[in-house]
Amino acid sequence: MRRPLLVFAAVLAFGISGTATATAAPAQPTSMAAEFGTVPAAATASTIGDIYPAKWRNVPQDSVVDDWNMYNRECVSWAAFNIDRHGESANNYGDAKYWDDNARYDGYRVDNSPSVGAIAQTDNGTYGHVAIVDSVHGGTVTVEDYNWAGDGHYLVHDVSTSSFRYIHFYG
């Protein structure tokens, strides 16, 4: 599915009312942490850090839509923000479970080989999940993301390399 549900809903709302208004995304029933567990991050010098803009970080989760048409303090918003910093775009990619398909469609490489800066992506869970690969350690990768625990917060942690696909937007 190329067009995410959020875009479809906005188009439908505009078609019916002549205006489009974003509403808060439904709460995720289970967290990625509950599904995969959380392992403390390996020590690394290349951590990006929580550089997510205050206009999205300092307001309640899902209360605003960011520049890429995604809700704030979600994994997709964090990833899209970082992709944009490198001159690429994941605009309107929707839920994380669609990112691998949308990236392939847009000509980006998607594979099972993690590299620093790649987007780790999974379809697991209700919405899937995306994170930025910070470093690779054999069978694990250290990632940085938002909303891993379902609470809208930033986290650096390790995940199994084999649990994710990797989208190479740059580098």
Short mmCIF file of N, CA and C in Angstrom, two decimals:
data_model
loop_
_atom_site.label_atom_id
_atom_site.label_comp_id
_atom_site.label_asym_id
_atom_site.label_seq_id
_atom_site.Cartn_x
_atom_site.Cartn_y
_atom_site.Cartn_z
N MET A 1 0.84 -1.18 0.00
CA MET A 1 0.00 0.00 0.00
C MET A 1 0.88 1.24 0.00
N ARG A 2 0.86 2.02 -1.06
CA ARG A 2 1.74 3.17 -1.20
C ARG A 2 1.29 4.33 -0.34
N ARG A 3 0.03 4.59 -0.25
CA ARG A 3 -0.47 5.72 0.53
C ARG A 3 -0.89 5.27 1.91
N PRO A 4 -0.30 5.83 2.93
CA PRO A 4 -0.67 5.46 4.29
C PRO A 4 -2.07 5.92 4.65
N LEU A 5 -2.61 5.29 5.66
CA LEU A 5 -3.95 5.58 6.12
C LEU A 5 -4.14 7.04 6.50
N LEU A 6 -3.13 7.67 7.10
CA LEU A 6 -3.22 9.07 7.51
C LEU A 6 -3.49 9.97 6.30
N VAL A 7 -2.78 9.74 5.20
CA VAL A 7 -2.98 10.56 4.01
C VAL A 7 -4.38 10.33 3.45
N PHE A 8 -4.82 9.07 3.41
CA PHE A 8 -6.16 8.74 2.92
C PHE A 8 -7.22 9.46 3.75
N ALA A 9 -7.06 9.42 5.07
CA ALA A 9 -8.04 10.07 5.96
C ALA A 9 -8.07 11.57 5.73
N ALA A 10 -6.91 12.19 5.55
CA ALA A 10 -6.86 13.63 5.31
C ALA A 10 -7.53 13.98 3.98
N VAL A 11 -7.27 13.18 2.95
CA VAL A 11 -7.89 13.42 1.65
C VAL A 11 -9.41 13.27 1.77
N LEU A 12 -9.85 12.22 2.46
CA LEU A 12 -11.28 11.99 2.65
C LEU A 12 -11.91 13.16 3.42
N ALA A 13 -11.26 13.61 4.49
CA ALA A 13 -11.79 14.72 5.28
C ALA A 13 -11.87 15.98 4.44
N PHE A 14 -10.86 16.22 3.62
CA PHE A 14 -10.87 17.40 2.76
C PHE A 14 -11.99 17.31 1.74
N GLY A 15 -12.16 16.12 1.17
CA GLY A 15 -13.21 15.92 0.16
C GLY A 15 -14.60 16.12 0.72
N ILE A 16 -14.81 15.74 1.96
CA ILE A 16 -16.13 15.87 2.57
C ILE A 16 -16.38 17.29 3.06
N SER A 17 -15.38 17.87 3.74
CA SER A 17 -15.62 19.16 4.38
C SER A 17 -14.96 20.35 3.69
N GLY A 18 -14.02 20.06 2.80
CA GLY A 18 -13.29 21.15 2.16
C GLY A 18 -12.09 21.60 2.97
N THR A 19 -11.89 21.02 4.15
CA THR A 19 -10.72 21.31 4.97
C THR A 19 -10.18 19.99 5.51
N ALA A 20 -8.91 19.97 5.84
CA ALA A 20 -8.32 18.77 6.40
C ALA A 20 -7.78 19.09 7.78
N THR A 21 -8.10 18.26 8.74
CA THR A 21 -7.64 18.45 10.11
C THR A 21 -7.09 17.13 10.62
N ALA A 22 -5.88 17.15 11.15
CA ALA A 22 -5.29 15.94 11.72
C ALA A 22 -5.86 15.72 13.11
N THR A 23 -6.09 14.47 13.45
CA THR A 23 -6.52 14.11 14.79
C THR A 23 -5.45 13.24 15.41
N ALA A 24 -5.47 13.11 16.72
CA ALA A 24 -4.46 12.32 17.42
C ALA A 24 -4.52 10.87 16.99
N ALA A 25 -3.36 10.26 16.82
CA ALA A 25 -3.27 8.85 16.47
C ALA A 25 -3.72 8.01 17.65
N PRO A 26 -4.33 6.85 17.39
CA PRO A 26 -4.72 5.99 18.50
C PRO A 26 -3.50 5.49 19.27
N ALA A 27 -3.67 5.27 20.54
CA ALA A 27 -2.57 4.78 21.38
C ALA A 27 -2.16 3.39 20.91
N GLN A 28 -0.86 3.14 20.90
CA GLN A 28 -0.34 1.84 20.49
C GLN A 28 -0.65 0.84 21.61
N PRO A 29 -1.33 -0.28 21.29
CA PRO A 29 -1.75 -1.21 22.32
C PRO A 29 -0.59 -1.92 23.02
N THR A 30 0.48 -2.20 22.32
CA THR A 30 1.65 -2.80 22.95
C THR A 30 2.88 -2.05 22.48
N SER A 31 3.89 -2.01 23.30
CA SER A 31 5.10 -1.30 22.93
C SER A 31 6.08 -2.24 22.25
N MET A 32 7.01 -1.66 21.52
CA MET A 32 8.08 -2.46 20.92
C MET A 32 8.94 -3.07 22.02
N ALA A 33 9.10 -2.34 23.12
CA ALA A 33 9.87 -2.85 24.25
C ALA A 33 9.24 -4.13 24.78
N ALA A 34 7.91 -4.17 24.85
CA ALA A 34 7.22 -5.36 25.32
C ALA A 34 7.39 -6.52 24.34
N GLU A 35 7.44 -6.20 23.06
CA GLU A 35 7.57 -7.23 22.04
C GLU A 35 9.00 -7.75 21.90
N PHE A 36 9.98 -6.84 21.89
CA PHE A 36 11.37 -7.22 21.66
C PHE A 36 12.23 -7.19 22.91
N GLY A 37 11.80 -6.50 23.94
CA GLY A 37 12.63 -6.30 25.12
C GLY A 37 13.51 -5.07 24.93
N THR A 38 14.15 -4.66 25.99
CA THR A 38 15.05 -3.52 25.93
C THR A 38 16.38 -3.94 26.54
N VAL A 39 17.43 -3.73 25.77
CA VAL A 39 18.78 -4.04 26.20
C VAL A 39 19.54 -2.73 26.28
N PRO A 40 20.22 -2.46 27.39
CA PRO A 40 20.97 -1.20 27.48
C PRO A 40 21.94 -1.07 26.30
N ALA A 41 22.12 0.14 25.84
CA ALA A 41 22.98 0.40 24.69
C ALA A 41 24.44 0.13 25.01
N ALA A 42 25.15 -0.35 24.00
CA ALA A 42 26.60 -0.47 24.11
C ALA A 42 27.17 0.94 24.12
N ALA A 43 28.27 1.15 24.81
CA ALA A 43 28.89 2.47 24.84
C ALA A 43 29.39 2.83 23.44
N THR A 44 29.04 4.00 22.94
CA THR A 44 29.50 4.43 21.62
C THR A 44 29.71 5.93 21.61
N ALA A 45 30.62 6.35 20.77
CA ALA A 45 30.92 7.77 20.66
C ALA A 45 30.09 8.44 19.57
N SER A 46 29.38 7.65 18.77
CA SER A 46 28.69 8.23 17.61
C SER A 46 27.21 8.54 17.86
N THR A 47 26.76 8.44 19.09
CA THR A 47 25.36 8.68 19.41
C THR A 47 24.92 10.08 18.95
N ILE A 48 23.79 10.14 18.25
CA ILE A 48 23.24 11.41 17.77
C ILE A 48 22.80 12.26 18.95
N GLY A 49 22.11 11.64 19.88
CA GLY A 49 21.54 12.37 21.01
C GLY A 49 20.15 12.88 20.67
N ASP A 50 19.43 13.30 21.67
CA ASP A 50 18.06 13.74 21.48
C ASP A 50 18.05 15.17 20.94
N ILE A 51 18.25 15.30 19.64
CA ILE A 51 18.28 16.61 18.98
C ILE A 51 16.94 16.93 18.32
N TYR A 52 15.93 16.13 18.61
CA TYR A 52 14.59 16.36 18.07
C TYR A 52 14.12 17.76 18.46
N PRO A 53 13.60 18.54 17.53
CA PRO A 53 13.22 19.93 17.83
C PRO A 53 12.22 20.07 18.98
N ALA A 54 12.45 21.09 19.80
CA ALA A 54 11.61 21.34 20.97
C ALA A 54 10.14 21.54 20.61
N LYS A 55 9.86 22.09 19.43
CA LYS A 55 8.47 22.34 19.04
C LYS A 55 7.67 21.04 18.93
N TRP A 56 8.36 19.90 18.77
CA TRP A 56 7.68 18.61 18.74
C TRP A 56 7.95 17.80 20.01
N ARG A 57 9.12 17.98 20.61
CA ARG A 57 9.50 17.22 21.80
C ARG A 57 8.81 17.72 23.06
N ASN A 58 8.58 19.03 23.17
CA ASN A 58 8.08 19.62 24.41
C ASN A 58 6.57 19.82 24.45
N VAL A 59 5.85 19.11 23.63
CA VAL A 59 4.39 19.13 23.66
C VAL A 59 3.92 17.68 23.78
N PRO A 60 2.69 17.45 24.19
CA PRO A 60 2.22 16.07 24.36
C PRO A 60 2.34 15.25 23.08
N GLN A 61 2.66 13.98 23.26
CA GLN A 61 2.78 13.06 22.13
C GLN A 61 1.49 13.06 21.31
N ASP A 62 1.66 13.03 19.99
CA ASP A 62 0.55 12.97 19.02
C ASP A 62 -0.33 14.23 19.04
N SER A 63 0.18 15.33 19.58
CA SER A 63 -0.63 16.55 19.65
C SER A 63 -0.44 17.47 18.45
N VAL A 64 0.64 17.27 17.68
CA VAL A 64 0.88 18.08 16.49
C VAL A 64 1.42 17.19 15.37
N VAL A 65 1.26 17.67 14.15
CA VAL A 65 1.79 16.98 12.98
C VAL A 65 3.06 17.71 12.56
N ASP A 66 4.13 16.96 12.31
CA ASP A 66 5.42 17.55 11.97
C ASP A 66 5.49 17.95 10.49
N ASP A 67 6.66 18.36 10.04
CA ASP A 67 6.86 18.80 8.67
C ASP A 67 6.75 17.68 7.64
N TRP A 68 6.72 16.42 8.09
CA TRP A 68 6.66 15.26 7.20
C TRP A 68 5.31 14.56 7.29
N ASN A 69 4.32 15.26 7.86
CA ASN A 69 2.95 14.75 7.99
C ASN A 69 2.86 13.53 8.90
N MET A 70 3.62 13.56 9.98
CA MET A 70 3.60 12.50 10.97
C MET A 70 3.40 13.10 12.36
N TYR A 71 2.83 12.32 13.25
CA TYR A 71 2.59 12.81 14.60
C TYR A 71 3.88 12.89 15.39
N ASN A 72 3.97 13.91 16.25
CA ASN A 72 5.17 14.17 17.04
C ASN A 72 5.43 13.08 18.08
N ARG A 73 6.73 12.95 18.40
CA ARG A 73 7.23 12.02 19.42
C ARG A 73 6.92 10.56 19.08
N GLU A 74 6.76 10.28 17.81
CA GLU A 74 6.62 8.91 17.31
C GLU A 74 7.92 8.54 16.61
N CYS A 75 8.17 7.26 16.47
CA CYS A 75 9.39 6.79 15.83
C CYS A 75 9.53 7.32 14.41
N VAL A 76 8.42 7.39 13.68
CA VAL A 76 8.47 7.84 12.29
C VAL A 76 8.82 9.32 12.17
N SER A 77 8.35 10.14 13.09
CA SER A 77 8.67 11.55 13.08
C SER A 77 10.16 11.76 13.36
N TRP A 78 10.68 11.07 14.35
CA TRP A 78 12.10 11.14 14.71
C TRP A 78 12.97 10.72 13.53
N ALA A 79 12.62 9.60 12.90
CA ALA A 79 13.41 9.10 11.77
C ALA A 79 13.33 10.07 10.58
N ALA A 80 12.13 10.56 10.27
CA ALA A 80 11.97 11.49 9.15
C ALA A 80 12.77 12.77 9.39
N PHE A 81 12.77 13.26 10.62
CA PHE A 81 13.55 14.44 10.97
C PHE A 81 15.03 14.21 10.68
N ASN A 82 15.56 13.05 11.09
CA ASN A 82 16.97 12.77 10.88
C ASN A 82 17.31 12.50 9.41
N ILE A 83 16.41 11.88 8.68
CA ILE A 83 16.62 11.67 7.25
C ILE A 83 16.69 13.02 6.54
N ASP A 84 15.80 13.93 6.90
CA ASP A 84 15.77 15.26 6.32
C ASP A 84 17.07 16.01 6.59
N ARG A 85 17.65 15.82 7.76
CA ARG A 85 18.92 16.49 8.09
C ARG A 85 20.04 16.10 7.13
N HIS A 86 19.88 14.95 6.46
CA HIS A 86 20.88 14.47 5.51
C HIS A 86 20.46 14.72 4.06
N GLY A 87 19.42 15.54 3.87
CA GLY A 87 19.02 15.93 2.53
C GLY A 87 18.13 14.94 1.79
N GLU A 88 17.61 13.95 2.48
CA GLU A 88 16.70 12.98 1.86
C GLU A 88 15.31 13.17 2.47
N SER A 89 14.33 12.40 2.00
CA SER A 89 12.97 12.61 2.51
C SER A 89 12.21 11.31 2.68
N ALA A 90 11.48 11.23 3.78
CA ALA A 90 10.52 10.15 4.02
C ALA A 90 9.14 10.78 4.21
N ASN A 91 8.91 11.89 3.51
CA ASN A 91 7.66 12.62 3.62
C ASN A 91 6.47 11.73 3.25
N ASN A 92 5.46 11.74 4.10
CA ASN A 92 4.23 10.96 3.89
C ASN A 92 4.45 9.46 3.84
N TYR A 93 5.48 8.94 4.51
CA TYR A 93 5.73 7.50 4.51
C TYR A 93 4.75 6.76 5.42
N GLY A 94 4.06 7.47 6.31
CA GLY A 94 3.03 6.86 7.14
C GLY A 94 3.58 5.98 8.25
N ASP A 95 2.79 4.99 8.64
CA ASP A 95 3.17 4.08 9.72
C ASP A 95 4.48 3.37 9.36
N ALA A 96 5.26 3.05 10.38
CA ALA A 96 6.57 2.43 10.17
C ALA A 96 6.48 1.13 9.37
N LYS A 97 5.39 0.40 9.49
CA LYS A 97 5.28 -0.88 8.78
C LYS A 97 5.26 -0.70 7.26
N TYR A 98 5.03 0.52 6.77
CA TYR A 98 5.03 0.79 5.33
C TYR A 98 6.35 1.35 4.82
N TRP A 99 7.27 1.70 5.73
CA TRP A 99 8.48 2.39 5.31
C TRP A 99 9.34 1.58 4.34
N ASP A 100 9.51 0.30 4.56
CA ASP A 100 10.35 -0.50 3.65
C ASP A 100 9.76 -0.51 2.24
N ASP A 101 8.45 -0.69 2.12
CA ASP A 101 7.79 -0.70 0.82
C ASP A 101 7.88 0.67 0.14
N ASN A 102 7.60 1.73 0.89
CA ASN A 102 7.66 3.08 0.32
C ASN A 102 9.09 3.45 -0.10
N ALA A 103 10.07 3.05 0.70
CA ALA A 103 11.47 3.34 0.36
C ALA A 103 11.87 2.61 -0.92
N ARG A 104 11.51 1.33 -1.04
CA ARG A 104 11.80 0.59 -2.27
C ARG A 104 11.16 1.28 -3.47
N TYR A 105 9.91 1.66 -3.32
CA TYR A 105 9.17 2.34 -4.38
C TYR A 105 9.90 3.62 -4.82
N ASP A 106 10.49 4.33 -3.85
CA ASP A 106 11.20 5.57 -4.14
C ASP A 106 12.66 5.34 -4.55
N GLY A 107 13.08 4.07 -4.68
CA GLY A 107 14.41 3.76 -5.19
C GLY A 107 15.51 3.62 -4.16
N TYR A 108 15.16 3.59 -2.88
CA TYR A 108 16.18 3.41 -1.84
C TYR A 108 16.45 1.92 -1.64
N ARG A 109 17.67 1.60 -1.24
CA ARG A 109 18.06 0.21 -0.98
C ARG A 109 17.49 -0.22 0.37
N VAL A 110 16.86 -1.39 0.38
CA VAL A 110 16.32 -2.01 1.60
C VAL A 110 16.87 -3.42 1.64
N ASP A 111 17.54 -3.78 2.75
CA ASP A 111 18.15 -5.11 2.83
C ASP A 111 18.26 -5.55 4.29
N ASN A 112 19.01 -6.61 4.51
CA ASN A 112 19.21 -7.15 5.87
C ASN A 112 20.59 -6.79 6.42
N SER A 113 21.26 -5.80 5.84
CA SER A 113 22.61 -5.42 6.24
C SER A 113 22.61 -4.07 6.95
N PRO A 114 22.75 -4.08 8.27
CA PRO A 114 22.76 -2.81 9.00
C PRO A 114 24.04 -2.02 8.74
N SER A 115 23.92 -0.72 8.71
CA SER A 115 25.07 0.17 8.64
C SER A 115 24.72 1.44 9.42
N VAL A 116 25.75 2.11 9.89
CA VAL A 116 25.55 3.33 10.66
C VAL A 116 24.76 4.34 9.81
N GLY A 117 23.70 4.88 10.39
CA GLY A 117 22.86 5.85 9.71
C GLY A 117 21.66 5.24 9.00
N ALA A 118 21.67 3.94 8.79
CA ALA A 118 20.52 3.29 8.15
C ALA A 118 19.32 3.33 9.09
N ILE A 119 18.15 3.16 8.52
CA ILE A 119 16.92 3.08 9.31
C ILE A 119 16.61 1.61 9.54
N ALA A 120 16.56 1.21 10.82
CA ALA A 120 16.13 -0.15 11.18
C ALA A 120 14.61 -0.13 11.15
N GLN A 121 14.01 -1.09 10.43
CA GLN A 121 12.56 -1.09 10.24
C GLN A 121 11.98 -2.47 10.46
N THR A 122 10.82 -2.53 11.13
CA THR A 122 10.09 -3.78 11.30
C THR A 122 8.61 -3.54 11.08
N ASP A 123 7.92 -4.57 10.61
CA ASP A 123 6.47 -4.53 10.45
C ASP A 123 5.77 -5.00 11.72
N ASN A 124 6.52 -5.52 12.69
CA ASN A 124 5.92 -6.07 13.92
C ASN A 124 5.13 -5.01 14.68
N GLY A 125 4.16 -5.48 15.44
CA GLY A 125 3.31 -4.58 16.22
C GLY A 125 2.22 -4.00 15.35
N THR A 126 1.40 -3.18 15.94
CA THR A 126 0.27 -2.59 15.23
C THR A 126 0.73 -1.65 14.12
N TYR A 127 1.74 -0.83 14.39
CA TYR A 127 2.19 0.18 13.44
C TYR A 127 3.58 -0.06 12.88
N GLY A 128 4.29 -1.10 13.35
CA GLY A 128 5.68 -1.29 12.99
C GLY A 128 6.56 -0.36 13.81
N HIS A 129 7.84 -0.29 13.45
CA HIS A 129 8.76 0.60 14.16
C HIS A 129 9.94 0.91 13.27
N VAL A 130 10.47 2.14 13.42
CA VAL A 130 11.71 2.54 12.77
C VAL A 130 12.62 3.19 13.80
N ALA A 131 13.91 3.03 13.57
CA ALA A 131 14.93 3.61 14.45
C ALA A 131 16.16 3.90 13.60
N ILE A 132 17.06 4.70 14.12
CA ILE A 132 18.30 5.02 13.40
C ILE A 132 19.42 4.17 13.96
N VAL A 133 20.16 3.50 13.07
CA VAL A 133 21.28 2.68 13.50
C VAL A 133 22.44 3.59 13.88
N ASP A 134 22.87 3.45 15.12
CA ASP A 134 23.98 4.22 15.65
C ASP A 134 25.30 3.48 15.48
N SER A 135 25.28 2.17 15.75
CA SER A 135 26.48 1.36 15.59
C SER A 135 26.08 -0.11 15.47
N VAL A 136 26.99 -0.88 14.90
CA VAL A 136 26.73 -2.30 14.64
C VAL A 136 27.74 -3.13 15.43
N HIS A 137 27.26 -4.17 16.12
CA HIS A 137 28.11 -5.02 16.97
C HIS A 137 27.80 -6.49 16.68
N GLY A 138 28.20 -7.01 15.56
CA GLY A 138 27.92 -8.41 15.25
C GLY A 138 26.44 -8.67 15.14
N GLY A 139 25.87 -9.38 16.12
CA GLY A 139 24.46 -9.76 16.08
C GLY A 139 23.51 -8.73 16.66
N THR A 140 24.03 -7.58 17.09
CA THR A 140 23.15 -6.52 17.60
C THR A 140 23.52 -5.18 16.96
N VAL A 141 22.55 -4.28 17.01
CA VAL A 141 22.79 -2.90 16.58
C VAL A 141 22.32 -1.98 17.70
N THR A 142 23.06 -0.91 17.90
CA THR A 142 22.61 0.13 18.81
C THR A 142 21.80 1.10 17.98
N VAL A 143 20.58 1.39 18.43
CA VAL A 143 19.68 2.28 17.70
C VAL A 143 19.24 3.43 18.60
N GLU A 144 18.83 4.51 17.94
CA GLU A 144 18.23 5.66 18.62
C GLU A 144 16.83 5.82 18.05
N ASP A 145 15.86 5.98 18.93
CA ASP A 145 14.49 6.10 18.46
C ASP A 145 13.62 6.85 19.46
N TYR A 146 12.41 7.07 19.03
CA TYR A 146 11.36 7.61 19.89
C TYR A 146 10.26 6.56 19.99
N ASN A 147 9.62 6.50 21.12
CA ASN A 147 8.41 5.72 21.36
C ASN A 147 8.62 4.21 21.40
N TRP A 148 9.82 3.74 21.66
CA TRP A 148 10.08 2.31 21.77
C TRP A 148 9.22 1.68 22.87
N ALA A 149 9.09 2.39 23.98
CA ALA A 149 8.32 1.86 25.11
C ALA A 149 6.86 2.30 25.06
N GLY A 150 6.44 2.98 23.99
CA GLY A 150 5.07 3.43 23.87
C GLY A 150 4.76 4.69 24.65
N ASP A 151 5.82 5.37 25.13
CA ASP A 151 5.62 6.55 25.98
C ASP A 151 6.03 7.86 25.31
N GLY A 152 6.43 7.81 24.04
CA GLY A 152 6.79 9.02 23.31
C GLY A 152 8.13 9.60 23.68
N HIS A 153 9.02 8.81 24.30
CA HIS A 153 10.32 9.33 24.72
C HIS A 153 11.45 8.77 23.88
N TYR A 154 12.56 9.49 23.87
CA TYR A 154 13.80 9.12 23.19
C TYR A 154 14.50 8.01 23.96
N LEU A 155 15.13 7.10 23.21
CA LEU A 155 15.87 6.00 23.85
C LEU A 155 17.01 5.56 22.95
N VAL A 156 18.13 5.21 23.56
CA VAL A 156 19.25 4.56 22.87
C VAL A 156 19.33 3.17 23.47
N HIS A 157 19.29 2.13 22.62
CA HIS A 157 19.30 0.76 23.11
C HIS A 157 19.77 -0.19 22.03
N ASP A 158 20.03 -1.43 22.41
CA ASP A 158 20.46 -2.45 21.47
C ASP A 158 19.31 -3.36 21.10
N VAL A 159 19.30 -3.78 19.83
CA VAL A 159 18.31 -4.72 19.32
C VAL A 159 19.03 -5.77 18.49
N SER A 160 18.39 -6.91 18.32
CA SER A 160 18.95 -7.97 17.49
C SER A 160 18.97 -7.53 16.03
N THR A 161 20.09 -7.71 15.38
CA THR A 161 20.24 -7.34 13.97
C THR A 161 19.18 -8.02 13.10
N SER A 162 18.88 -9.27 13.39
CA SER A 162 17.98 -10.05 12.54
C SER A 162 16.50 -9.68 12.70
N SER A 163 16.16 -8.86 13.68
CA SER A 163 14.77 -8.48 13.91
C SER A 163 14.29 -7.37 12.97
N PHE A 164 15.19 -6.78 12.21
CA PHE A 164 14.86 -5.60 11.41
C PHE A 164 15.37 -5.71 9.98
N ARG A 165 14.75 -4.92 9.09
CA ARG A 165 15.27 -4.65 7.76
C ARG A 165 15.96 -3.30 7.86
N TYR A 166 16.78 -2.99 6.88
CA TYR A 166 17.55 -1.74 6.93
C TYR A 166 17.33 -0.93 5.66
N ILE A 167 16.92 0.32 5.83
CA ILE A 167 16.67 1.22 4.73
C ILE A 167 17.85 2.18 4.66
N HIS A 168 18.47 2.25 3.49
CA HIS A 168 19.66 3.07 3.31
C HIS A 168 19.30 4.33 2.52
N PHE A 169 18.90 5.38 3.25
CA PHE A 169 18.53 6.65 2.64
C PHE A 169 19.75 7.45 2.22
N TYR A 170 20.85 7.26 2.91
CA TYR A 170 22.07 8.02 2.62
C TYR A 170 23.26 7.20 3.11
N GLY A 171 24.43 7.58 2.68
CA GLY A 171 25.66 6.93 3.15
C GLY A 171 25.96 5.60 2.56
#
